[in-house]
mmCIF file of C-alpha atoms in Angstrom:
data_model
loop_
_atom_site.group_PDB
_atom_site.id
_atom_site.type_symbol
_atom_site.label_atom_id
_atom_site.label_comp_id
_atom_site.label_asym_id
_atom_site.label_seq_id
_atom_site.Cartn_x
_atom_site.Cartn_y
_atom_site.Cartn_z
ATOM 1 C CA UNK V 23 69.419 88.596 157.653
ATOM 2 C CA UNK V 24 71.024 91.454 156.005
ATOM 3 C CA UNK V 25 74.172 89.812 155.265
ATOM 4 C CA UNK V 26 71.429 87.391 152.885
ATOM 5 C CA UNK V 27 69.483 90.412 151.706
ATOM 6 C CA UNK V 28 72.433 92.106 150.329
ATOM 7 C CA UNK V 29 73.599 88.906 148.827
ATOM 8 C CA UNK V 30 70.604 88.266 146.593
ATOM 9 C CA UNK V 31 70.578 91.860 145.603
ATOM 10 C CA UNK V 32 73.433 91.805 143.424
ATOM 11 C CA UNK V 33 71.961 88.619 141.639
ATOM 12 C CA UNK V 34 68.762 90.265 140.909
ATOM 13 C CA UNK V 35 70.471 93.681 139.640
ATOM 14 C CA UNK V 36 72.441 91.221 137.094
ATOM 15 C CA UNK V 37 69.742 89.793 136.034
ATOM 16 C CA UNK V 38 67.843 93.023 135.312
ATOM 17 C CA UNK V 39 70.961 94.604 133.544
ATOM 18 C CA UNK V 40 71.101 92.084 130.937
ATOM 19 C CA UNK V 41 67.506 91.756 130.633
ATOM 20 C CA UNK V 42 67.326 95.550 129.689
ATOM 21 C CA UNK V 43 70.649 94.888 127.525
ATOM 22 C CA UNK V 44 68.294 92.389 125.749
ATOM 23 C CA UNK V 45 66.056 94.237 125.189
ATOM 24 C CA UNK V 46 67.999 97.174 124.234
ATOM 25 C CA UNK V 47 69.781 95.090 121.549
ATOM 26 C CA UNK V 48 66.335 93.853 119.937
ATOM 27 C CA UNK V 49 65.734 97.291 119.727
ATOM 28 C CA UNK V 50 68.240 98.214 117.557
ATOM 29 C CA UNK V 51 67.522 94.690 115.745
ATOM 30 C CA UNK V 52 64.607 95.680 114.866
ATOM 31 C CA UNK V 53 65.785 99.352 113.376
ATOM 32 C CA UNK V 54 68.373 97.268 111.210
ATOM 33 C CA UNK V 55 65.789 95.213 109.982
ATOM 34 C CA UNK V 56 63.189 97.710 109.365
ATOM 35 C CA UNK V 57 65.765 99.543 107.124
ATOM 36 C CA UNK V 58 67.290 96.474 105.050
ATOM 37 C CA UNK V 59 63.093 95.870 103.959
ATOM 38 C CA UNK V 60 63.110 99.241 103.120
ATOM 39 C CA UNK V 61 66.190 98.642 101.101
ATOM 40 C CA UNK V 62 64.336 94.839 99.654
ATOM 41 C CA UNK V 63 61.358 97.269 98.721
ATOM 42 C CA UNK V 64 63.103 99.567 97.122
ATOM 43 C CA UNK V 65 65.367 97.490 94.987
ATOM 44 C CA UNK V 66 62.696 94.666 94.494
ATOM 45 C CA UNK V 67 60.515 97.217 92.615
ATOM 46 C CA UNK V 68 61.681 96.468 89.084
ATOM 47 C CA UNK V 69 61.531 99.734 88.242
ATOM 48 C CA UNK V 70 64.299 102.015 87.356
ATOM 49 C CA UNK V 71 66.339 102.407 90.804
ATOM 50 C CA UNK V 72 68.285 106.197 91.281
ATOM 51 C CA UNK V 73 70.489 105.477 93.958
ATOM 52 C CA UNK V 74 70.726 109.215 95.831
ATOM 53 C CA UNK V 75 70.188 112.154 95.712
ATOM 54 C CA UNK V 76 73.880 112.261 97.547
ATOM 55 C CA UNK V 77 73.401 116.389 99.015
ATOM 56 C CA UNK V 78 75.836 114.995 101.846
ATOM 57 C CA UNK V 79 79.359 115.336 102.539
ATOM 58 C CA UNK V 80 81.742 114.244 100.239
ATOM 59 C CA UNK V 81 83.596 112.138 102.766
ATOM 60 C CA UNK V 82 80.523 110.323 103.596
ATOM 61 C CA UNK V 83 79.712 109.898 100.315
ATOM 62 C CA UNK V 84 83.468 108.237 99.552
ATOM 63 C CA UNK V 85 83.679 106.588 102.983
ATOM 64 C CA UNK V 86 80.494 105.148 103.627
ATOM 65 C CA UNK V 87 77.677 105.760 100.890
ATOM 66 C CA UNK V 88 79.657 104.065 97.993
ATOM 67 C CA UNK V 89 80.538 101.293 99.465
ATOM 68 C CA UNK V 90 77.033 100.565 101.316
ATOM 69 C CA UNK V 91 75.797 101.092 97.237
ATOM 70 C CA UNK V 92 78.344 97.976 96.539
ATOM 71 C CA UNK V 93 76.815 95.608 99.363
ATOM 72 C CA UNK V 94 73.331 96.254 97.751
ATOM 73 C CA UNK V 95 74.254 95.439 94.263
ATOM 74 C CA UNK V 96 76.193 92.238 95.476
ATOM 75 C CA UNK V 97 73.506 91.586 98.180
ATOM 76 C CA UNK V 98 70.478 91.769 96.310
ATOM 77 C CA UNK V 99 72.182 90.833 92.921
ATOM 78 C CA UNK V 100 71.152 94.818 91.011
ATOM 79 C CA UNK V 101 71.629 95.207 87.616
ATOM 80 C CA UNK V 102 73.550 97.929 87.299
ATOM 81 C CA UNK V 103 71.843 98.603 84.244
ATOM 82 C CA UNK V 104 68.156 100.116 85.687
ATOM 83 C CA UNK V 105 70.472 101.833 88.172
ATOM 84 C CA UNK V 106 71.099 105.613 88.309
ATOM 85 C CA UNK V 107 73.072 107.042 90.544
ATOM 86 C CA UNK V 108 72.642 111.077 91.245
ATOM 87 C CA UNK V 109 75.431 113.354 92.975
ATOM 88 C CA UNK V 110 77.246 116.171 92.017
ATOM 89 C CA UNK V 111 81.038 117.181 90.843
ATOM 90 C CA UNK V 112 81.233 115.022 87.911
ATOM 91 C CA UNK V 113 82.101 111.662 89.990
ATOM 92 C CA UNK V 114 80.006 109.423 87.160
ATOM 93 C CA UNK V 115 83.193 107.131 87.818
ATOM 94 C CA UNK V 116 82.865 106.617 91.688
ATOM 95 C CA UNK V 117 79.917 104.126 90.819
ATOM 96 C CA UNK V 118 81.316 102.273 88.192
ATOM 97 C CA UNK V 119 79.757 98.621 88.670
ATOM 98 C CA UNK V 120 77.096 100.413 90.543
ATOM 99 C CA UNK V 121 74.534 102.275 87.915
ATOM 100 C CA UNK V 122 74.593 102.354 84.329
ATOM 101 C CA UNK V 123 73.602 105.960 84.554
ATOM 102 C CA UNK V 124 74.851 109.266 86.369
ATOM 103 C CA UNK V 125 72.838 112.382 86.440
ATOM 104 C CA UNK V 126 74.977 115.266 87.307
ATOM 105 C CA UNK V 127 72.455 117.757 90.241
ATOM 106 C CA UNK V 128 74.508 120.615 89.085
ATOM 107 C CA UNK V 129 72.738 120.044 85.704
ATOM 108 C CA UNK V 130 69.619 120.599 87.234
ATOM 109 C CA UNK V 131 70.198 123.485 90.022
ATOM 110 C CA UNK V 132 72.957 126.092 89.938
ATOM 111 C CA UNK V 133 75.912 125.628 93.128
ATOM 112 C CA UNK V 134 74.374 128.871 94.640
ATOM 113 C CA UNK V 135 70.697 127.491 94.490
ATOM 114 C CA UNK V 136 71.690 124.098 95.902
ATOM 115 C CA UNK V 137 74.535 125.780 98.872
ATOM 116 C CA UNK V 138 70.828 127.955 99.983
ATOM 117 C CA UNK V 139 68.389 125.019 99.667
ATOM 118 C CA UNK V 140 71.241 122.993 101.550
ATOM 119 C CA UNK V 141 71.313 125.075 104.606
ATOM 120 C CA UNK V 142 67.274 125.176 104.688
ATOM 121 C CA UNK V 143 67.705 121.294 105.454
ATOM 122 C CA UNK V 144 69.225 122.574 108.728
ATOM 123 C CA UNK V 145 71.721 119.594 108.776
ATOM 124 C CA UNK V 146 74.699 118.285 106.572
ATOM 125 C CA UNK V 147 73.318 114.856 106.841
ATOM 126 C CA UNK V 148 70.652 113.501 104.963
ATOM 127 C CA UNK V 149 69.010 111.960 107.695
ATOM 128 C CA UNK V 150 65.627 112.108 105.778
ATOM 129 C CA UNK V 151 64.105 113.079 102.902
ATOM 130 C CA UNK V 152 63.966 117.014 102.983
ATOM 131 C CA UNK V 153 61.886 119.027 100.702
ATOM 132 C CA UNK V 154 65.047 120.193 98.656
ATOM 133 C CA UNK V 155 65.743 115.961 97.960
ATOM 134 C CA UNK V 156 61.911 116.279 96.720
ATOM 135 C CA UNK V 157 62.553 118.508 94.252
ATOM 136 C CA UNK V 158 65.753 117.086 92.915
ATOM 137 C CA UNK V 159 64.333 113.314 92.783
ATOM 138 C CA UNK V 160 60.899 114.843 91.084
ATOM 139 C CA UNK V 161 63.792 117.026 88.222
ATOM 140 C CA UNK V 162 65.138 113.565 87.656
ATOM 141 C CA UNK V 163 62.062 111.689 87.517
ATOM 142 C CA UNK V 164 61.261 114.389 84.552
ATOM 143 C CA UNK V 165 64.469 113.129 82.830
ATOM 144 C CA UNK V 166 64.231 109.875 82.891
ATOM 145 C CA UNK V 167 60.548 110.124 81.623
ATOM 146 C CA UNK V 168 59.420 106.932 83.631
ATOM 147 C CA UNK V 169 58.116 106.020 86.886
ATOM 148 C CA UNK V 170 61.063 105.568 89.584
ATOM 149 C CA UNK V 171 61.918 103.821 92.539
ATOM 150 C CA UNK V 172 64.449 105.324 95.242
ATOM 151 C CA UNK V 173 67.470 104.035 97.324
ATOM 152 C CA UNK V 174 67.787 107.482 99.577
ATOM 153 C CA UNK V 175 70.753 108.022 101.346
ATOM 154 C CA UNK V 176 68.477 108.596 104.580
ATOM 155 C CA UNK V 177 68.567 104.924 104.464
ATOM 156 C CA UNK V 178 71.977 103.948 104.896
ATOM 157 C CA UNK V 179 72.461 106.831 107.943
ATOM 158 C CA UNK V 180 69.777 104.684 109.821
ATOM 159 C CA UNK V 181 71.527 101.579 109.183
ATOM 160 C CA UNK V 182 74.916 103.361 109.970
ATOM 161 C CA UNK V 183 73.627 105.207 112.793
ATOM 162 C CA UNK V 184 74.301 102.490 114.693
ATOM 163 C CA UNK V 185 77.294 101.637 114.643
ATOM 164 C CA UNK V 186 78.344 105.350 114.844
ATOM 165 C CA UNK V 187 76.769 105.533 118.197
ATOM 166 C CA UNK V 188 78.337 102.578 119.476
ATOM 167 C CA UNK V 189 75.576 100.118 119.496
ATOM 168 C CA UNK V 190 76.981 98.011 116.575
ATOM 169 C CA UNK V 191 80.651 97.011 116.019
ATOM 170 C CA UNK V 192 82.975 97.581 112.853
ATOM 171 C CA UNK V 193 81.509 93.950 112.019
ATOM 172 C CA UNK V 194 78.656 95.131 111.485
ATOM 173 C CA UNK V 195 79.824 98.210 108.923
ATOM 174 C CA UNK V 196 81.803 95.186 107.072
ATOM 175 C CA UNK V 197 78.701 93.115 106.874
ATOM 176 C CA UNK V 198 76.792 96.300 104.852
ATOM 177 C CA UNK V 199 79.682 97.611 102.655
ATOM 178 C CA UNK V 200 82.241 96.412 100.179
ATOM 179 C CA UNK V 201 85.376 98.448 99.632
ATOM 180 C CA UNK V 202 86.937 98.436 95.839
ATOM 181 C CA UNK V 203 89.876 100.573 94.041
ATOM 182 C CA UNK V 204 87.930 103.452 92.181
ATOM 183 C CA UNK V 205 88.315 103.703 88.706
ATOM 184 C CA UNK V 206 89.476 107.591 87.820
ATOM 185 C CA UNK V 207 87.949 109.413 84.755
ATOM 186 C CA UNK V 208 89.600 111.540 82.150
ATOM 187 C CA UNK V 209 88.332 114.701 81.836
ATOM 188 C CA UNK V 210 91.593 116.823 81.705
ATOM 189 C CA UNK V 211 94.245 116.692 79.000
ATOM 190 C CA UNK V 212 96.847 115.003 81.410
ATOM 191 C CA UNK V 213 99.770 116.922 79.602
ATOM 192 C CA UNK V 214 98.416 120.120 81.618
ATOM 193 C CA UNK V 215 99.665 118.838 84.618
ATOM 194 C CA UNK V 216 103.588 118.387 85.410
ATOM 195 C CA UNK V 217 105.502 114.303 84.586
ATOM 196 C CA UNK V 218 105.651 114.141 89.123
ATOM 197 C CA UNK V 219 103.682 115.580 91.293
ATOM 198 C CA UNK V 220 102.052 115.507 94.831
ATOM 199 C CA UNK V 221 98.313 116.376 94.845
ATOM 200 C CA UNK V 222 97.742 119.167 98.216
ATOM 201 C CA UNK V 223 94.054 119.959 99.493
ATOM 202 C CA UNK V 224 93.886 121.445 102.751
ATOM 203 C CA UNK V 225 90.353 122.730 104.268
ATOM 204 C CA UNK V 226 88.871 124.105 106.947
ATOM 205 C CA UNK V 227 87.632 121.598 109.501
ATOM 206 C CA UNK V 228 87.048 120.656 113.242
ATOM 207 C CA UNK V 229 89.870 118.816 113.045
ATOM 208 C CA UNK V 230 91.803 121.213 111.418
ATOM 209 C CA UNK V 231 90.896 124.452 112.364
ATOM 210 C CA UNK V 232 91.102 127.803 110.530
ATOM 211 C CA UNK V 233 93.393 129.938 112.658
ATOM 212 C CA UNK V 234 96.047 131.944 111.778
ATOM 213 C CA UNK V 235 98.387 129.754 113.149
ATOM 214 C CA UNK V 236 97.019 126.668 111.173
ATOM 215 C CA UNK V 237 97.085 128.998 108.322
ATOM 216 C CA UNK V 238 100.311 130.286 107.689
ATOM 217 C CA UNK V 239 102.100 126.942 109.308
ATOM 218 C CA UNK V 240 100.095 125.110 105.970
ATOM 219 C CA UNK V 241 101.435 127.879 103.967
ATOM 220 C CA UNK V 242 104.777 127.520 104.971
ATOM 221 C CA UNK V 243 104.794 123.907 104.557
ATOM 222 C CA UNK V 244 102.975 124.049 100.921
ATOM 223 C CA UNK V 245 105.416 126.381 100.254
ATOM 224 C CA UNK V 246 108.436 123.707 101.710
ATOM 225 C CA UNK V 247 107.142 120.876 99.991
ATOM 226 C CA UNK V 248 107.452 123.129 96.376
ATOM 227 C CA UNK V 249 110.944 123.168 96.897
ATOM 228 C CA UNK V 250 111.399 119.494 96.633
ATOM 229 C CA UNK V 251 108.573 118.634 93.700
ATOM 230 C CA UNK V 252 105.905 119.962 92.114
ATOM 231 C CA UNK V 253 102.454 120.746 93.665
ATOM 232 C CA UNK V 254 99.190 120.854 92.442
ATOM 233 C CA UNK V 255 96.632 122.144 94.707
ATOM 234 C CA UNK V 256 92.780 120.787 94.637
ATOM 235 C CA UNK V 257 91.315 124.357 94.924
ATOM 236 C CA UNK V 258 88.131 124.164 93.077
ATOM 237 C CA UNK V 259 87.055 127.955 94.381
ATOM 238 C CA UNK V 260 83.568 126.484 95.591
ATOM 239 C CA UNK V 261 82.280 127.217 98.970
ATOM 240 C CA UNK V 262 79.124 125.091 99.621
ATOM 241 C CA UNK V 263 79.575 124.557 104.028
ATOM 242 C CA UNK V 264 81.729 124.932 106.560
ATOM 243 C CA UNK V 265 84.515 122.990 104.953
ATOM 244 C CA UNK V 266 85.974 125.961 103.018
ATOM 245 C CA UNK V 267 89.621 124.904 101.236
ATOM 246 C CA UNK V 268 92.349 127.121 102.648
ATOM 247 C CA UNK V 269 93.886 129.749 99.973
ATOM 248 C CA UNK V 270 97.469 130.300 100.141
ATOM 249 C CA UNK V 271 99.735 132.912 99.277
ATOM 250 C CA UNK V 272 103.336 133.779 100.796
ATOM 251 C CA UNK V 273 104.240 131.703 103.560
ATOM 252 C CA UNK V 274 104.540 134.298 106.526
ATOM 253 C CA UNK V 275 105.304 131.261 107.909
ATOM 254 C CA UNK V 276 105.644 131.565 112.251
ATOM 255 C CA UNK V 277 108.773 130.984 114.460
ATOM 256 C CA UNK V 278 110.238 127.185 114.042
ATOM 257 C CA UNK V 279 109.414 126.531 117.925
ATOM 258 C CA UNK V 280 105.283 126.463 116.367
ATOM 259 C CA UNK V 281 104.157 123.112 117.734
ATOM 260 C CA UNK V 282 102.034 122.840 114.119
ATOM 261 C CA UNK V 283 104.735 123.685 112.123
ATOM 262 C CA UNK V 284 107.389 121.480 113.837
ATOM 263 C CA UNK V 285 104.937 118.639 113.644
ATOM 264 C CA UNK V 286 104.634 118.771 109.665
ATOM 265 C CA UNK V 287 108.420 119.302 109.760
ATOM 266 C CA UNK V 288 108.882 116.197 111.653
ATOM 267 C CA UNK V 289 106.057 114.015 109.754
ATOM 268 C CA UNK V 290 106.975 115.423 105.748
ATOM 269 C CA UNK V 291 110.597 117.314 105.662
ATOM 270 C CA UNK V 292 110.936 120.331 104.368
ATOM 271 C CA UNK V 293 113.361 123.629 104.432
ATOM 272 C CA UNK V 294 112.444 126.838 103.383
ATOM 273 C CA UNK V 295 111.428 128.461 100.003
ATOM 274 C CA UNK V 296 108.894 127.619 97.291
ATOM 275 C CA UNK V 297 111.031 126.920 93.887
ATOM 276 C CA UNK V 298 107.841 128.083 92.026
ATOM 277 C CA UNK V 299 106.014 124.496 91.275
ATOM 278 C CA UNK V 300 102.823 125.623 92.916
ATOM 279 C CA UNK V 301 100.342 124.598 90.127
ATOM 280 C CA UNK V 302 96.229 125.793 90.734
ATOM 281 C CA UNK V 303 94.437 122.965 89.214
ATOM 282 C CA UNK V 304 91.230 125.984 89.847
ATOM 283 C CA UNK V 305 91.297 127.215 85.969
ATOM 284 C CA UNK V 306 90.254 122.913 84.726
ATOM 285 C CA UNK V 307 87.172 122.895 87.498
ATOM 286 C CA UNK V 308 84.025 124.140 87.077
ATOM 287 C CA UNK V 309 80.910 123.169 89.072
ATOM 288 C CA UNK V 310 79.874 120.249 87.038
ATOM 289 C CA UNK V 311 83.349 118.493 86.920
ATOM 290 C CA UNK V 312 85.348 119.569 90.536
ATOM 291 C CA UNK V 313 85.138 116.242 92.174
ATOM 292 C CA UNK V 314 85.671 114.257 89.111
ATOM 293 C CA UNK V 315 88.816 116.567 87.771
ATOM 294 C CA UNK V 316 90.458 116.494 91.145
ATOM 295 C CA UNK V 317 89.897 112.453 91.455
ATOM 296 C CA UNK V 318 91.885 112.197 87.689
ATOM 297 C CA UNK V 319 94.643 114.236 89.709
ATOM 298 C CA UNK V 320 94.810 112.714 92.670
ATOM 299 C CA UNK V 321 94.852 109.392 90.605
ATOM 300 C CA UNK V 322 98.045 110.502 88.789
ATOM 301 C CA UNK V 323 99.940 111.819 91.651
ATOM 302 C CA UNK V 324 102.934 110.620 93.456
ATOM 303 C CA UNK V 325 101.566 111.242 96.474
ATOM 304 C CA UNK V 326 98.427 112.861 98.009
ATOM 305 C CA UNK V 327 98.371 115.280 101.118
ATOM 306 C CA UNK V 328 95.569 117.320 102.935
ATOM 307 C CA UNK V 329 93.310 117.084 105.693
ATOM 308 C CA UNK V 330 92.318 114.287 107.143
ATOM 309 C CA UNK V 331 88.491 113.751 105.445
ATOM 310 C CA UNK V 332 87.128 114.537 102.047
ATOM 311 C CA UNK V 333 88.768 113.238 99.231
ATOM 312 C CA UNK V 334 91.686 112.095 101.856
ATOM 313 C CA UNK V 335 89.415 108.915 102.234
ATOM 314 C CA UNK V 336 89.260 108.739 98.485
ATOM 315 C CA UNK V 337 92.829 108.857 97.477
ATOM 316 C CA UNK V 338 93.863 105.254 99.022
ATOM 317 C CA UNK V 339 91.245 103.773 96.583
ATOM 318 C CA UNK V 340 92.701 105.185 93.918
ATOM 319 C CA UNK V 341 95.808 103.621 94.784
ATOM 320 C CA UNK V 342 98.031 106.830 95.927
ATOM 321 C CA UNK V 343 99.959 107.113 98.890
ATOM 322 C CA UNK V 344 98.166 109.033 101.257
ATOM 323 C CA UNK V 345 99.184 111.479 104.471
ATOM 324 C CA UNK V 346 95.989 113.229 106.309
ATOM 325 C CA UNK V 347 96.478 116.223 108.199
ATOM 326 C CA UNK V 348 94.755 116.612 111.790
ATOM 327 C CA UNK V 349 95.013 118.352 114.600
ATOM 328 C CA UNK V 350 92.246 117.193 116.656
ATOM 329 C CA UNK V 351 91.067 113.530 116.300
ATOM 330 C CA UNK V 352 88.183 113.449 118.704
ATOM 331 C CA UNK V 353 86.141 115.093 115.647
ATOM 332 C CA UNK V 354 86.672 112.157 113.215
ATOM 333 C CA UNK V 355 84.452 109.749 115.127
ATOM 334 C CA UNK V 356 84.830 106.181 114.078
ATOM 335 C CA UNK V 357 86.030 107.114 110.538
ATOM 336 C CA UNK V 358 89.637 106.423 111.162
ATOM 337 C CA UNK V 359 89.377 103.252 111.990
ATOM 338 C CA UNK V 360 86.823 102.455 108.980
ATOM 339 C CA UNK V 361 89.352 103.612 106.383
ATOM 340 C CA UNK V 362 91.969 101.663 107.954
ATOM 341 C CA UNK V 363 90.461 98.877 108.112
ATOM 342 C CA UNK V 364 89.285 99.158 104.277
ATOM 343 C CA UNK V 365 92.886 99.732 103.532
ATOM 344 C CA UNK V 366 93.408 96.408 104.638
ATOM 345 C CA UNK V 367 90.267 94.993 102.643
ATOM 346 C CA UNK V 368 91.436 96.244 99.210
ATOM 347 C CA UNK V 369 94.197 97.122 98.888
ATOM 348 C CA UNK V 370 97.249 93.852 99.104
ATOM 349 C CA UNK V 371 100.262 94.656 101.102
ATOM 350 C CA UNK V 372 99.232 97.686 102.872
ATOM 351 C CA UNK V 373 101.423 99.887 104.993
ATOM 352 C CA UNK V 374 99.975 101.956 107.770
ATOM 353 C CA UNK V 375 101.249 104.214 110.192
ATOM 354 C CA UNK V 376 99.017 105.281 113.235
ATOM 355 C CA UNK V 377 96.586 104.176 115.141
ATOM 356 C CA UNK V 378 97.521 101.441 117.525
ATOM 357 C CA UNK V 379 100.080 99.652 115.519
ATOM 358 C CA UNK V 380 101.400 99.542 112.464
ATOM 359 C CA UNK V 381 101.433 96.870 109.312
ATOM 360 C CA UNK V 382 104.096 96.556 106.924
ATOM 361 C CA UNK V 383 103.630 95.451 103.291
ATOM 362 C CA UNK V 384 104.447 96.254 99.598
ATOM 363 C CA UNK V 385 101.558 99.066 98.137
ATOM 364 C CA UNK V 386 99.860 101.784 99.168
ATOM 365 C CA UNK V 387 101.243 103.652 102.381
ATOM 366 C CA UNK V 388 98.554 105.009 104.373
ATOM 367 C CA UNK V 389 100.047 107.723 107.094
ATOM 368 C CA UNK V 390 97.783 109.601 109.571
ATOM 369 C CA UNK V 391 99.574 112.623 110.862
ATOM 370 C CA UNK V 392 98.179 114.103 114.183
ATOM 371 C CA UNK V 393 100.127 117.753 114.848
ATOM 372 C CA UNK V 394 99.884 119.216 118.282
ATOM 373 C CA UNK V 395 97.666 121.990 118.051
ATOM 374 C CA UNK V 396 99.213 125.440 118.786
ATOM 375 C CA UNK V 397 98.770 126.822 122.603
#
C-alpha cells in the first residue's frame, strides 16, 4: 500500500509544479501585456510624443533604451516627426530615425541641480516616474507650448524587468528592440584631435573597482599604450554617481607579478614609458555636449578601450573596434550577452572574443577582457 502511495505522489507533485509554472508564466504575460497597452496608449495619442526623460545610466540608455525606442517606431509605425526625444550630454544623434526633436535637460537644470534631485530618486533606475521626471517633463511641456503625450523610460524597465530576472529569454529582448550603427555628430573641429588614435575611458565600477591597485595598474597601462600611439582620454570632469572616471597621472605603476597588470599586459601589449601622446579631450566638453563630443571621438578612433559598460556598449555601433575592461563579471548581469548578441545583429562579419566561443569574420572586433582581480 505504500509502495502505491508513494508512486502516485510523484505524479501529483508534477502536476502541481507545472500548474504553478502556468500560472507563474501568465503572470508575467500579463505584466508584458499591460506595459505594451501602455506603450499603444501612449503612442496612439496623436499628440506630440517626448520619448524620456532618460535620468538613467548611460549604458542603459545605449544598451537597452535606444534600441527598445527603435522597436516602437518600427512596431507601431511613429513618425519620427511628432517625436521628441529628451536626455542629456548632447546625444541629439543617438535617436536619429527616432524623433525629429532633441531637448537637451542640461538646458533646463544645471549638472549640480540634476546630480542632487538624482539621488532624492533613491535609485539609478527609473523604475517610475519620480517627482524630479515631473518637473523635467512639465519644463518641456513649457517648451514645446502644446499638450504632450509620454513614452517614460519606467516603461521599458517593466518590460525589461523580465528578462533581467530570468523569467523571459534573450528572445524575448530581440522581439522588443532593434539594434542599428549610430550615426556620430560633429561638434568638434576634428583637426584638434591627432590623424590615429585610440579613444581610453576608464571608470569606477563594480566591475572595476577603485583600488589602488586597479588604479595605478590602469595608469601604467595608459601610460604603455602612449608609447605605441596616441591617446585621447574621454574625461569629461563630471561626477553625477558612483561611476566616477579614473584621473591619471604618473604611472607608479606596481611590481610586474600584479595579477591586473599582467592581465592587460597579456590582453593589449605594452612596455614601459608614456612617449607624451596623452591627449585630455576635457578642455572640448562641457555639460551640454560630453556624451555627444566623446561619441564624435570614439567614432574617429582606431580603436576604443575602457571599462566594460558606458559608452563601451556604444562604441561597436559606431563601428570601432572595441576592448572592455573587467575585473568582476558577476556585476554585468545579462548585458554581456545582449551586446554580443547585437554585435551579431548589426554589424556583418563580426569578430568576437569571449564568452563561450568565438566567431570569426571581416569588421568590427569585439574583445571582452576579464583581468584577475588583485589578492
Amino acid at each position: 500500500m505504500s509502495g502505491l502511495v508513494t508512486a502516485l505522489k510523484r505524479p501529483v507533485r508534477d502536476v502541481l509544479r507545472h500548474r504553478a509554472e502556468l500560472r507563474e508564466q501568465r503572470q508575467w504575460s500579463r505584466v508584458a501585456w499591460q506595459v505594451e497597452r501602455e506603450i499603444e496608449n501612449a503612442v496612439t495619442g496623436g499628440r506630440t510624443l517626448v520619448v524620456g526623460p532618460w535620468l538613467s545610466e548611460v549604458g542603459y540608455e545605449a544598451l537597452y533604451w535606444v534600441p527598445f525606442l527603435r522597436w516602437v517606431t518600427e512596431a507601431f509605425r511613429l513618425d519620427p516627426s511628432r517625436v521628441v526625444a529628451v536626455s542629456r550630454g548632447g546625444v541629439a544623434s543617438w535617436y536619429d530615425g527616432i524623433a525629429g526633436r532633441y531637448i537637451e535637460i542640461w538646458e533646463e537644470i544645471d549638472p549640480a541641480e540634476f546630480a542632487r534631485r538624482s539621488a532624492e530618486r533613491g535609485a539609478t533606475k527609473q523604475l517610475e516616474i519620480s517627482e524630479f521626471d515631473r518637473d523635467v517633463i512639465a519644463a518641456v511641456e513649457r517648451r514645446i507650448g502644446t499638450p504632450i503625450d509620454v513614452l517614460h523610460p519606467s516603461l521599458m524597465y517593466r518590460l525589461f524587468s523580465l528578462f533581467w530576472s530570468g523569467h523571459r529569454p534573450l528572445s524575448f529582448l530581440d522581439a522588443h528592440t532593434r539594434f542599428e550603427p549610430v550615426v556620430p555628430p560633429r561638434i568638434i573641429d576634428t583637426s584638434r584631435l591627432p590623424r590615429e588614435y585610440v579613444a581610453v575611458k576608464f571608470y569606477a565600477a563594480r566591475s572595476l573597482p577603485d583600488t589602488p591597485e586597479i588604479r595605478r595598474t590602469l595608469a601604467w597601462f595608459v601610460d604603455s599604450l602612449a608609447e605605441r600611439t596616441n591617446v585621447v582620454l574621454l574625461d569629461p570632469g563630471l561626477v553625477l554617481d558612483e561611476h566616477a572616471d579614473y584621473a591619471f597621472g604618473p604611472a607608479n605603476a606596481p611590481s610586474n607579478s600584479t595579477p591586473l597588470r599582467r592581465g592587460l599586459a597579456e590582453a593589449f601589449g605594452g612596455g614601459g614609458g608614456s612617449s607624451g601622446r596623452i591627449i585630455s579631450a576635457k578642455p572640448w566638453m562641457t555639460p551640454a555636449n560630453n556624451l555627444g563630443v566623446q561619441t564624435q571621438i570614439i567614432a574617429g578612433a582606431q580603436a576604443f578601450i575602457g571599462t566594460c559598460g558606458s559608452v563601451a556598449w556604444l562604441a561597436p555601433m559606431l563601428g570601432v573596434n572595441t576592448s572592455a575592461v573587467y575585473v568582476d563579471p558577476k556585476w554585468l548581469h545579462a548585458h554581456l550577452g545582449v551586446e554580443l548578441r547585437a554585435c551579431r545583429q548589426w554589424i556583418r562579419g563580426t569578430t568576437v572574443e569571449g564568452g563561450r566561443g568565438r566567431e570569426k569574420g571581416l569588421g568590427v572586433r569585439r574583445k571582452w577582457k576579464r583581468v584577475r582581480r588583485p589578492k
